[in-house]
mmCIF file of C-alpha atoms in Angstrom:
data_model
loop_
_atom_site.group_PDB
_atom_site.id
_atom_site.type_symbol
_atom_site.label_atom_id
_atom_site.label_comp_id
_atom_site.label_asym_id
_atom_site.label_seq_id
_atom_site.Cartn_x
_atom_site.Cartn_y
_atom_site.Cartn_z
ATOM 1 C CA UNK A 1 0.385 -0.337 0.693
ATOM 2 C CA UNK A 2 1.660 2.802 -1.258
ATOM 3 C CA UNK A 3 1.135 6.266 1.551
ATOM 4 C CA UNK A 4 1.978 9.831 1.295
ATOM 5 C CA UNK A 5 3.962 11.226 2.895
ATOM 6 C CA UNK A 6 5.127 14.031 3.415
ATOM 7 C CA UNK A 7 8.633 15.275 1.238
ATOM 8 C CA UNK A 8 10.743 16.020 4.641
ATOM 9 C CA UNK A 9 8.450 15.590 6.822
ATOM 10 C CA UNK A 10 8.327 19.120 8.532
ATOM 11 C CA UNK A 11 5.440 20.453 9.628
ATOM 12 C CA UNK A 12 2.531 20.760 7.704
ATOM 13 C CA UNK A 13 1.778 24.199 7.505
ATOM 14 C CA UNK A 14 -1.498 22.563 8.176
ATOM 15 C CA UNK A 15 -3.287 25.193 11.421
ATOM 16 C CA UNK A 16 -4.441 22.982 13.911
ATOM 17 C CA UNK A 17 -7.979 23.549 14.624
ATOM 18 C CA UNK A 18 -8.406 22.585 18.241
ATOM 19 C CA UNK A 19 -12.047 23.600 18.600
ATOM 20 C CA UNK A 20 -12.902 20.784 15.934
ATOM 21 C CA UNK A 21 -10.041 18.848 17.546
ATOM 22 C CA UNK A 22 -11.895 18.761 20.736
ATOM 23 C CA UNK A 23 -15.851 18.411 18.881
ATOM 24 C CA UNK A 24 -14.087 15.941 17.616
ATOM 25 C CA UNK A 25 -12.481 13.804 20.677
ATOM 26 C CA UNK A 26 -15.311 14.299 22.559
ATOM 27 C CA UNK A 27 -17.252 11.635 20.602
ATOM 28 C CA UNK A 28 -15.372 8.422 21.165
ATOM 29 C CA UNK A 29 -14.480 6.568 24.588
ATOM 30 C CA UNK A 30 -11.735 7.076 26.330
ATOM 31 C CA UNK A 31 -10.346 3.881 25.917
ATOM 32 C CA UNK A 32 -9.566 3.635 22.364
ATOM 33 C CA UNK A 33 -6.563 4.498 21.280
ATOM 34 C CA UNK A 34 -5.463 7.255 19.093
ATOM 35 C CA UNK A 35 -5.184 5.478 16.161
ATOM 36 C CA UNK A 36 -9.004 4.192 16.056
ATOM 37 C CA UNK A 37 -9.560 8.071 17.292
ATOM 38 C CA UNK A 38 -8.576 9.239 14.587
ATOM 39 C CA UNK A 39 -9.671 6.057 11.446
ATOM 40 C CA UNK A 40 -13.690 6.994 12.923
ATOM 41 C CA UNK A 41 -12.878 11.295 12.152
ATOM 42 C CA UNK A 42 -11.410 10.278 8.956
ATOM 43 C CA UNK A 43 -14.342 8.434 8.268
ATOM 44 C CA UNK A 44 -16.973 10.321 9.663
ATOM 45 C CA UNK A 45 -14.929 13.405 7.646
ATOM 46 C CA UNK A 46 -14.776 11.845 4.566
ATOM 47 C CA UNK A 47 -18.632 12.616 3.944
ATOM 48 C CA UNK A 48 -18.271 16.386 4.132
ATOM 49 C CA UNK A 49 -15.266 16.497 1.706
ATOM 50 C CA UNK A 50 -11.465 14.339 1.163
ATOM 51 C CA UNK A 51 -9.408 13.793 5.312
ATOM 52 C CA UNK A 52 -6.690 11.717 5.330
ATOM 53 C CA UNK A 53 -5.663 8.986 7.878
ATOM 54 C CA UNK A 54 -2.328 10.858 9.265
ATOM 55 C CA UNK A 55 0.166 8.210 11.257
ATOM 56 C CA UNK A 56 3.942 9.892 13.265
ATOM 57 C CA UNK A 57 4.785 11.421 15.507
ATOM 58 C CA UNK A 58 3.497 13.664 18.602
ATOM 59 C CA UNK A 59 5.771 16.649 20.152
ATOM 60 C CA UNK A 60 5.520 18.744 22.786
ATOM 61 C CA UNK A 61 3.017 17.332 24.488
ATOM 62 C CA UNK A 62 5.174 15.598 26.696
ATOM 63 C CA UNK A 63 9.435 15.052 27.104
ATOM 64 C CA UNK A 64 9.247 12.336 24.333
ATOM 65 C CA UNK A 65 7.908 12.134 21.030
ATOM 66 C CA UNK A 66 4.378 9.752 20.656
ATOM 67 C CA UNK A 67 3.098 7.450 17.687
ATOM 68 C CA UNK A 68 -0.258 9.602 16.997
ATOM 69 C CA UNK A 69 -2.364 9.629 14.299
ATOM 70 C CA UNK A 70 -4.779 12.755 13.332
ATOM 71 C CA UNK A 71 -6.973 13.936 11.207
ATOM 72 C CA UNK A 72 -6.087 16.409 7.968
ATOM 73 C CA UNK A 73 -8.653 18.117 5.629
ATOM 74 C CA UNK A 74 -7.622 20.958 2.674
ATOM 75 C CA UNK A 75 -6.978 23.468 4.928
ATOM 76 C CA UNK A 76 -6.569 21.990 8.340
ATOM 77 C CA UNK A 77 -5.956 19.237 10.500
ATOM 78 C CA UNK A 78 -8.237 17.439 13.356
ATOM 79 C CA UNK A 79 -6.665 15.672 16.038
ATOM 80 C CA UNK A 80 -9.395 14.109 17.947
ATOM 81 C CA UNK A 81 -6.609 12.826 20.514
ATOM 82 C CA UNK A 82 -5.671 16.372 21.591
ATOM 83 C CA UNK A 83 -8.641 15.822 25.293
ATOM 84 C CA UNK A 84 -5.903 13.837 26.279
ATOM 85 C CA UNK A 85 -2.882 15.227 25.463
ATOM 86 C CA UNK A 86 -1.288 17.144 28.282
ATOM 87 C CA UNK A 87 -0.034 20.787 27.505
ATOM 88 C CA UNK A 88 -0.828 23.648 24.848
ATOM 89 C CA UNK A 89 -1.543 22.646 21.553
ATOM 90 C CA UNK A 90 0.611 25.874 19.914
ATOM 91 C CA UNK A 91 3.487 24.432 20.868
ATOM 92 C CA UNK A 92 2.543 20.617 19.148
ATOM 93 C CA UNK A 93 4.533 19.479 16.654
ATOM 94 C CA UNK A 94 2.839 17.389 14.213
ATOM 95 C CA UNK A 95 4.647 14.966 11.875
ATOM 96 C CA UNK A 96 4.135 13.352 9.462
ATOM 97 C CA UNK A 97 4.618 9.173 9.583
ATOM 98 C CA UNK A 98 2.780 7.953 6.446
ATOM 99 C CA UNK A 99 -0.853 9.298 4.623
ATOM 100 C CA UNK A 100 -4.382 7.537 3.653
ATOM 101 C CA UNK A 101 -7.139 7.936 2.100
ATOM 102 C CA UNK A 102 -9.990 6.838 3.487
ATOM 103 C CA UNK A 103 -10.081 3.535 1.382
ATOM 104 C CA UNK A 104 -6.687 3.366 1.945
ATOM 105 C CA UNK A 105 -7.182 2.897 5.466
ATOM 106 C CA UNK A 106 -10.229 0.353 4.887
ATOM 107 C CA UNK A 107 -8.236 -2.301 2.841
ATOM 108 C CA UNK A 108 -5.542 -2.141 5.389
ATOM 109 C CA UNK A 109 -7.931 -3.121 7.890
ATOM 110 C CA UNK A 110 -9.816 -6.018 6.710
ATOM 111 C CA UNK A 111 -6.624 -7.068 4.655
ATOM 112 C CA UNK A 112 -5.249 -6.653 8.678
ATOM 113 C CA UNK A 113 -8.409 -8.394 10.198
ATOM 114 C CA UNK A 114 -7.938 -11.261 7.558
ATOM 115 C CA UNK A 115 -3.810 -12.354 8.549
ATOM 116 C CA UNK A 116 -3.605 -11.230 11.918
ATOM 117 C CA UNK A 117 -7.270 -11.613 13.382
ATOM 118 C CA UNK A 118 -6.464 -11.554 17.146
ATOM 119 C CA UNK A 119 -4.582 -7.988 16.902
ATOM 120 C CA UNK A 120 -5.517 -4.776 16.157
ATOM 121 C CA UNK A 121 -6.027 -3.426 12.542
ATOM 122 C CA UNK A 122 -4.423 0.082 13.323
ATOM 123 C CA UNK A 123 -1.661 1.137 12.753
ATOM 124 C CA UNK A 124 -0.943 0.697 9.487
ATOM 125 C CA UNK A 125 2.336 -0.776 9.170
ATOM 126 C CA UNK A 126 5.678 -0.342 6.271
ATOM 127 C CA UNK A 127 5.930 -3.326 4.493
ATOM 128 C CA UNK A 128 9.187 -4.844 5.368
ATOM 129 C CA UNK A 129 12.185 -3.211 6.188
ATOM 130 C CA UNK A 130 11.185 -2.336 9.360
ATOM 131 C CA UNK A 131 13.099 0.819 11.841
ATOM 132 C CA UNK A 132 12.963 0.313 15.290
ATOM 133 C CA UNK A 133 13.174 3.995 17.573
ATOM 134 C CA UNK A 134 13.857 2.152 21.035
ATOM 135 C CA UNK A 135 12.186 -0.518 21.752
ATOM 136 C CA UNK A 136 9.501 -0.008 19.674
ATOM 137 C CA UNK A 137 8.380 -0.694 16.466
ATOM 138 C CA UNK A 138 9.125 2.264 13.878
ATOM 139 C CA UNK A 139 8.398 1.448 10.115
ATOM 140 C CA UNK A 140 10.360 2.253 6.792
ATOM 141 C CA UNK A 141 12.528 5.779 6.292
ATOM 142 C CA UNK A 142 9.609 8.180 5.809
ATOM 143 C CA UNK A 143 8.574 6.585 9.859
ATOM 144 C CA UNK A 144 12.557 7.369 10.186
ATOM 145 C CA UNK A 145 12.866 11.007 9.049
ATOM 146 C CA UNK A 146 9.541 11.744 11.149
ATOM 147 C CA UNK A 147 10.889 10.498 14.374
ATOM 148 C CA UNK A 148 14.146 12.354 13.923
ATOM 149 C CA UNK A 149 12.375 15.518 13.495
ATOM 150 C CA UNK A 150 9.928 15.045 16.162
ATOM 151 C CA UNK A 151 12.975 13.923 18.208
ATOM 152 C CA UNK A 152 14.880 18.563 16.685
ATOM 153 C CA UNK A 153 11.414 19.908 17.907
ATOM 154 C CA UNK A 154 11.790 22.469 19.737
ATOM 155 C CA UNK A 155 8.320 24.734 19.809
#
């Protein structure tokens, strides 16, 4: 599956829509993963226009960047996980590892559920070879670049 990473993995110049992020986040129970919240939001927003499910890292909310997921539209970023992140959203940096259309995510989920029914279908991982950050699974080159940029983030 081909994703559309941001060249250089710099934070996208899309503004974070804090109000819509909080509204989206309030629709879901706390026990959902960041990936599941972003996926459900992308699915809902797809009915009103193009929405991308994005996986990568958020920096600035904790001492280390966190693997994260959010939604991007043409003119804004919506993070349904925002209500669960500590800190000032104005200080956050979002670093794209992979970007998917809603149909691409549906296909990846169907494939993952078929191949690994006992595992969570999200996040979507790159094909091998894999890289790691610390003791965690990372993914391919785009994820490595996103991780390096997130580590370097200074609000």
